[in-house]
Amino acid sequence: MSLPEGFTDAAKVHEGENFIVLRARRVQDNSPLILKLPRQEYPAPSEIARLNREYELLRQFKSTEAIKAVGFIVNNHPPALVLEDFGGKALEDIMETKAFELDEFLEIA
């Protein structure tokens, strides 16, 4: 999988049926960011539109508890939704190394 121009040091966070989520750095300022990319090298217009809708929805949230949309790159190959990286870890990864008590599990759920 190639990265959009201007990004480096990518590490896969999640791979779904249609999209791949990567943690990367923007070359311009070395900022850590999350990239959501279509899995296919040449995605269908509907997949690009889906990313664009997600970008537009995230831009409308003004909450500190919602992830921030940084940008939407469509004039580059591959297209990408660019999100803030707050340094979180996937619950799946945490559960591999930690057994939750019932009350912790219910709080997360």
PDB file of C-alpha atoms in Angstrom:
ATOM      1  CA  MET A   1       0.000   0.000   0.000  1.00  0.00           C
ATOM      2  CA  SER A   2       1.412   3.352  -1.003  1.00  0.00           C
ATOM      3  CA  LEU A   3       1.073   6.449   1.153  1.00  0.00           C
ATOM      4  CA  PRO A   4      -0.260   9.791   0.003  1.00  0.00           C
ATOM      5  CA  GLU A   5       2.502  12.230  -0.861  1.00  0.00           C
ATOM      6  CA  GLY A   6       3.846  14.089   2.175  1.00  0.00           C
ATOM      7  CA  PHE A   7       3.480  11.259   4.713  1.00  0.00           C
ATOM      8  CA  THR A   8       6.025   8.802   6.093  1.00  0.00           C
ATOM      9  CA  ASP A   9       6.621   6.219   8.850  1.00  0.00           C
ATOM     10  CA  ALA A  10       3.315   4.417   8.426  1.00  0.00           C
ATOM     11  CA  ALA A  11       2.201   1.619  10.727  1.00  0.00           C
ATOM     12  CA  LYS A  12      -1.068  -0.273  10.287  1.00  0.00           C
ATOM     13  CA  VAL A  13      -3.601   0.284  13.053  1.00  0.00           C
ATOM     14  CA  HIS A  14      -6.553  -1.543  11.521  1.00  0.00           C
ATOM     15  CA  GLU A  15      -7.493  -3.275   8.282  1.00  0.00           C
ATOM     16  CA  GLY A  16     -11.173  -3.614   7.469  1.00  0.00           C
ATOM     17  CA  GLU A  17     -13.065  -4.913   4.470  1.00  0.00           C
ATOM     18  CA  ASN A  18     -12.972  -1.614   2.573  1.00  0.00           C
ATOM     19  CA  PHE A  19     -10.447   0.611   4.343  1.00  0.00           C
ATOM     20  CA  ILE A  20      -7.022   0.540   5.985  1.00  0.00           C
ATOM     21  CA  VAL A  21      -6.185   2.795   8.939  1.00  0.00           C
ATOM     22  CA  LEU A  22      -2.545   3.830   9.349  1.00  0.00           C
ATOM     23  CA  ARG A  23      -0.639   5.845  11.917  1.00  0.00           C
ATOM     24  CA  ALA A  24       1.826   8.071  10.025  1.00  0.00           C
ATOM     25  CA  ARG A  25       3.820  11.304  10.218  1.00  0.00           C
ATOM     26  CA  ARG A  26       3.333  14.348   8.028  1.00  0.00           C
ATOM     27  CA  VAL A  27       6.724  15.218   6.493  1.00  0.00           C
ATOM     28  CA  GLN A  28       6.006  18.968   6.510  1.00  0.00           C
ATOM     29  CA  ASP A  29       5.920  19.319  10.308  1.00  0.00           C
ATOM     30  CA  ASN A  30       6.520  15.779  11.634  1.00  0.00           C
ATOM     31  CA  SER A  31       2.991  15.720  13.127  1.00  0.00           C
ATOM     32  CA  PRO A  32       1.589  12.298  14.043  1.00  0.00           C
ATOM     33  CA  LEU A  33      -1.650  11.718  12.136  1.00  0.00           C
ATOM     34  CA  ILE A  34      -4.063   8.920  11.286  1.00  0.00           C
ATOM     35  CA  LEU A  35      -4.736   8.107   7.627  1.00  0.00           C
ATOM     36  CA  LYS A  36      -7.820   6.215   6.489  1.00  0.00           C
ATOM     37  CA  LEU A  37      -7.293   4.856   2.975  1.00  0.00           C
ATOM     38  CA  PRO A  38      -9.341   2.675   0.645  1.00  0.00           C
ATOM     39  CA  ARG A  39      -7.991  -0.885   0.454  1.00  0.00           C
ATOM     40  CA  GLN A  40      -8.147  -0.952  -3.315  1.00  0.00           C
ATOM     41  CA  GLU A  41      -5.408   0.792  -5.246  1.00  0.00           C
ATOM     42  CA  TYR A  42      -8.033   2.396  -7.494  1.00  0.00           C
ATOM     43  CA  PRO A  43     -11.127   2.776  -5.309  1.00  0.00           C
ATOM     44  CA  ALA A  44     -14.648   3.119  -6.651  1.00  0.00           C
ATOM     45  CA  PRO A  45     -16.102   6.636  -6.629  1.00  0.00           C
ATOM     46  CA  SER A  46     -18.527   5.470  -3.928  1.00  0.00           C
ATOM     47  CA  GLU A  47     -15.619   4.685  -1.562  1.00  0.00           C
ATOM     48  CA  ILE A  48     -14.089   8.114  -2.141  1.00  0.00           C
ATOM     49  CA  ALA A  49     -17.507   9.699  -1.532  1.00  0.00           C
ATOM     50  CA  ARG A  50     -17.835   7.696   1.692  1.00  0.00           C
ATOM     51  CA  LEU A  51     -14.512   9.072   2.971  1.00  0.00           C
ATOM     52  CA  ASN A  52     -15.586  12.580   1.992  1.00  0.00           C
ATOM     53  CA  ARG A  53     -18.908  12.209   3.879  1.00  0.00           C
ATOM     54  CA  GLU A  54     -17.015  11.023   6.958  1.00  0.00           C
ATOM     55  CA  TYR A  55     -14.695  14.034   6.679  1.00  0.00           C
ATOM     56  CA  GLU A  56     -17.611  16.464   6.376  1.00  0.00           C
ATOM     57  CA  LEU A  57     -19.407  14.920   9.376  1.00  0.00           C
ATOM     58  CA  LEU A  58     -16.314  14.984  11.584  1.00  0.00           C
ATOM     59  CA  ARG A  59     -15.649  18.634  10.703  1.00  0.00           C
ATOM     60  CA  GLN A  60     -19.058  19.547  12.136  1.00  0.00           C
ATOM     61  CA  PHE A  61     -18.301  18.164  15.623  1.00  0.00           C
ATOM     62  CA  LYS A  62     -17.013  20.772  18.055  1.00  0.00           C
ATOM     63  CA  SER A  63     -16.523  18.366  20.954  1.00  0.00           C
ATOM     64  CA  THR A  64     -13.191  17.650  22.611  1.00  0.00           C
ATOM     65  CA  GLU A  65     -14.340  14.030  22.861  1.00  0.00           C
ATOM     66  CA  ALA A  66     -14.643  13.454  19.100  1.00  0.00           C
ATOM     67  CA  ILE A  67     -11.651  12.835  16.863  1.00  0.00           C
ATOM     68  CA  LYS A  68     -10.806  15.851  14.685  1.00  0.00           C
ATOM     69  CA  ALA A  69     -10.712  15.680  10.901  1.00  0.00           C
ATOM     70  CA  VAL A  70      -7.497  17.345   9.718  1.00  0.00           C
ATOM     71  CA  GLY A  71      -8.072  17.035   5.984  1.00  0.00           C
ATOM     72  CA  PHE A  72      -9.302  15.072   3.026  1.00  0.00           C
ATOM     73  CA  ILE A  73      -6.804  14.355   0.258  1.00  0.00           C
ATOM     74  CA  VAL A  74      -8.489  13.483  -3.008  1.00  0.00           C
ATOM     75  CA  ASN A  75      -6.136  14.934  -5.623  1.00  0.00           C
ATOM     76  CA  ASN A  76      -3.414  12.489  -4.644  1.00  0.00           C
ATOM     77  CA  HIS A  77      -3.008   8.755  -5.026  1.00  0.00           C
ATOM     78  CA  PRO A  78      -4.271   7.133  -2.884  1.00  0.00           C
ATOM     79  CA  PRO A  79      -7.062   9.372  -1.561  1.00  0.00           C
ATOM     80  CA  ALA A  80      -7.066   9.668   2.226  1.00  0.00           C
ATOM     81  CA  LEU A  81      -9.025  10.949   5.176  1.00  0.00           C
ATOM     82  CA  VAL A  82      -6.531  12.612   7.546  1.00  0.00           C
ATOM     83  CA  LEU A  83      -7.401  12.541  11.257  1.00  0.00           C
ATOM     84  CA  GLU A  84      -5.717  13.726  14.438  1.00  0.00           C
ATOM     85  CA  ASP A  85      -3.643  11.119  16.258  1.00  0.00           C
ATOM     86  CA  PHE A  86      -4.197  11.401  19.996  1.00  0.00           C
ATOM     87  CA  GLY A  87      -1.962   8.396  20.673  1.00  0.00           C
ATOM     88  CA  GLY A  88      -4.725   5.950  21.516  1.00  0.00           C
ATOM     89  CA  LYS A  89      -4.398   2.183  21.321  1.00  0.00           C
ATOM     90  CA  ALA A  90      -6.809  -0.318  19.819  1.00  0.00           C
ATOM     91  CA  LEU A  91      -8.901  -2.084  22.445  1.00  0.00           C
ATOM     92  CA  GLU A  92      -8.070  -5.369  20.718  1.00  0.00           C
ATOM     93  CA  ASP A  93      -4.338  -4.751  21.324  1.00  0.00           C
ATOM     94  CA  ILE A  94      -4.893  -3.821  24.972  1.00  0.00           C
ATOM     95  CA  MET A  95      -6.973  -6.945  25.582  1.00  0.00           C
ATOM     96  CA  GLU A  96      -4.092  -9.140  24.377  1.00  0.00           C
ATOM     97  CA  THR A  97      -1.950  -7.983  27.308  1.00  0.00           C
ATOM     98  CA  LYS A  98      -4.509  -7.150  30.008  1.00  0.00           C
ATOM     99  CA  ALA A  99      -7.433  -9.018  31.480  1.00  0.00           C
ATOM    100  CA  PHE A 100     -10.187  -6.598  32.460  1.00  0.00           C
ATOM    101  CA  GLU A 101     -12.165  -6.904  35.670  1.00  0.00           C
ATOM    102  CA  LEU A 102     -15.929  -7.008  35.116  1.00  0.00           C
ATOM    103  CA  ASP A 103     -16.463  -3.419  36.294  1.00  0.00           C
ATOM    104  CA  GLU A 104     -13.705  -2.151  33.947  1.00  0.00           C
ATOM    105  CA  PHE A 105     -15.192  -4.070  31.043  1.00  0.00           C
ATOM    106  CA  LEU A 106     -18.703  -2.724  31.712  1.00  0.00           C
ATOM    107  CA  GLU A 107     -17.397   0.845  31.989  1.00  0.00           C
ATOM    108  CA  ILE A 108     -15.730   0.569  28.565  1.00  0.00           C
ATOM    109  CA  ALA A 109     -18.784  -1.094  27.040  1.00  0.00           C
TER     110      ALA A 109
END
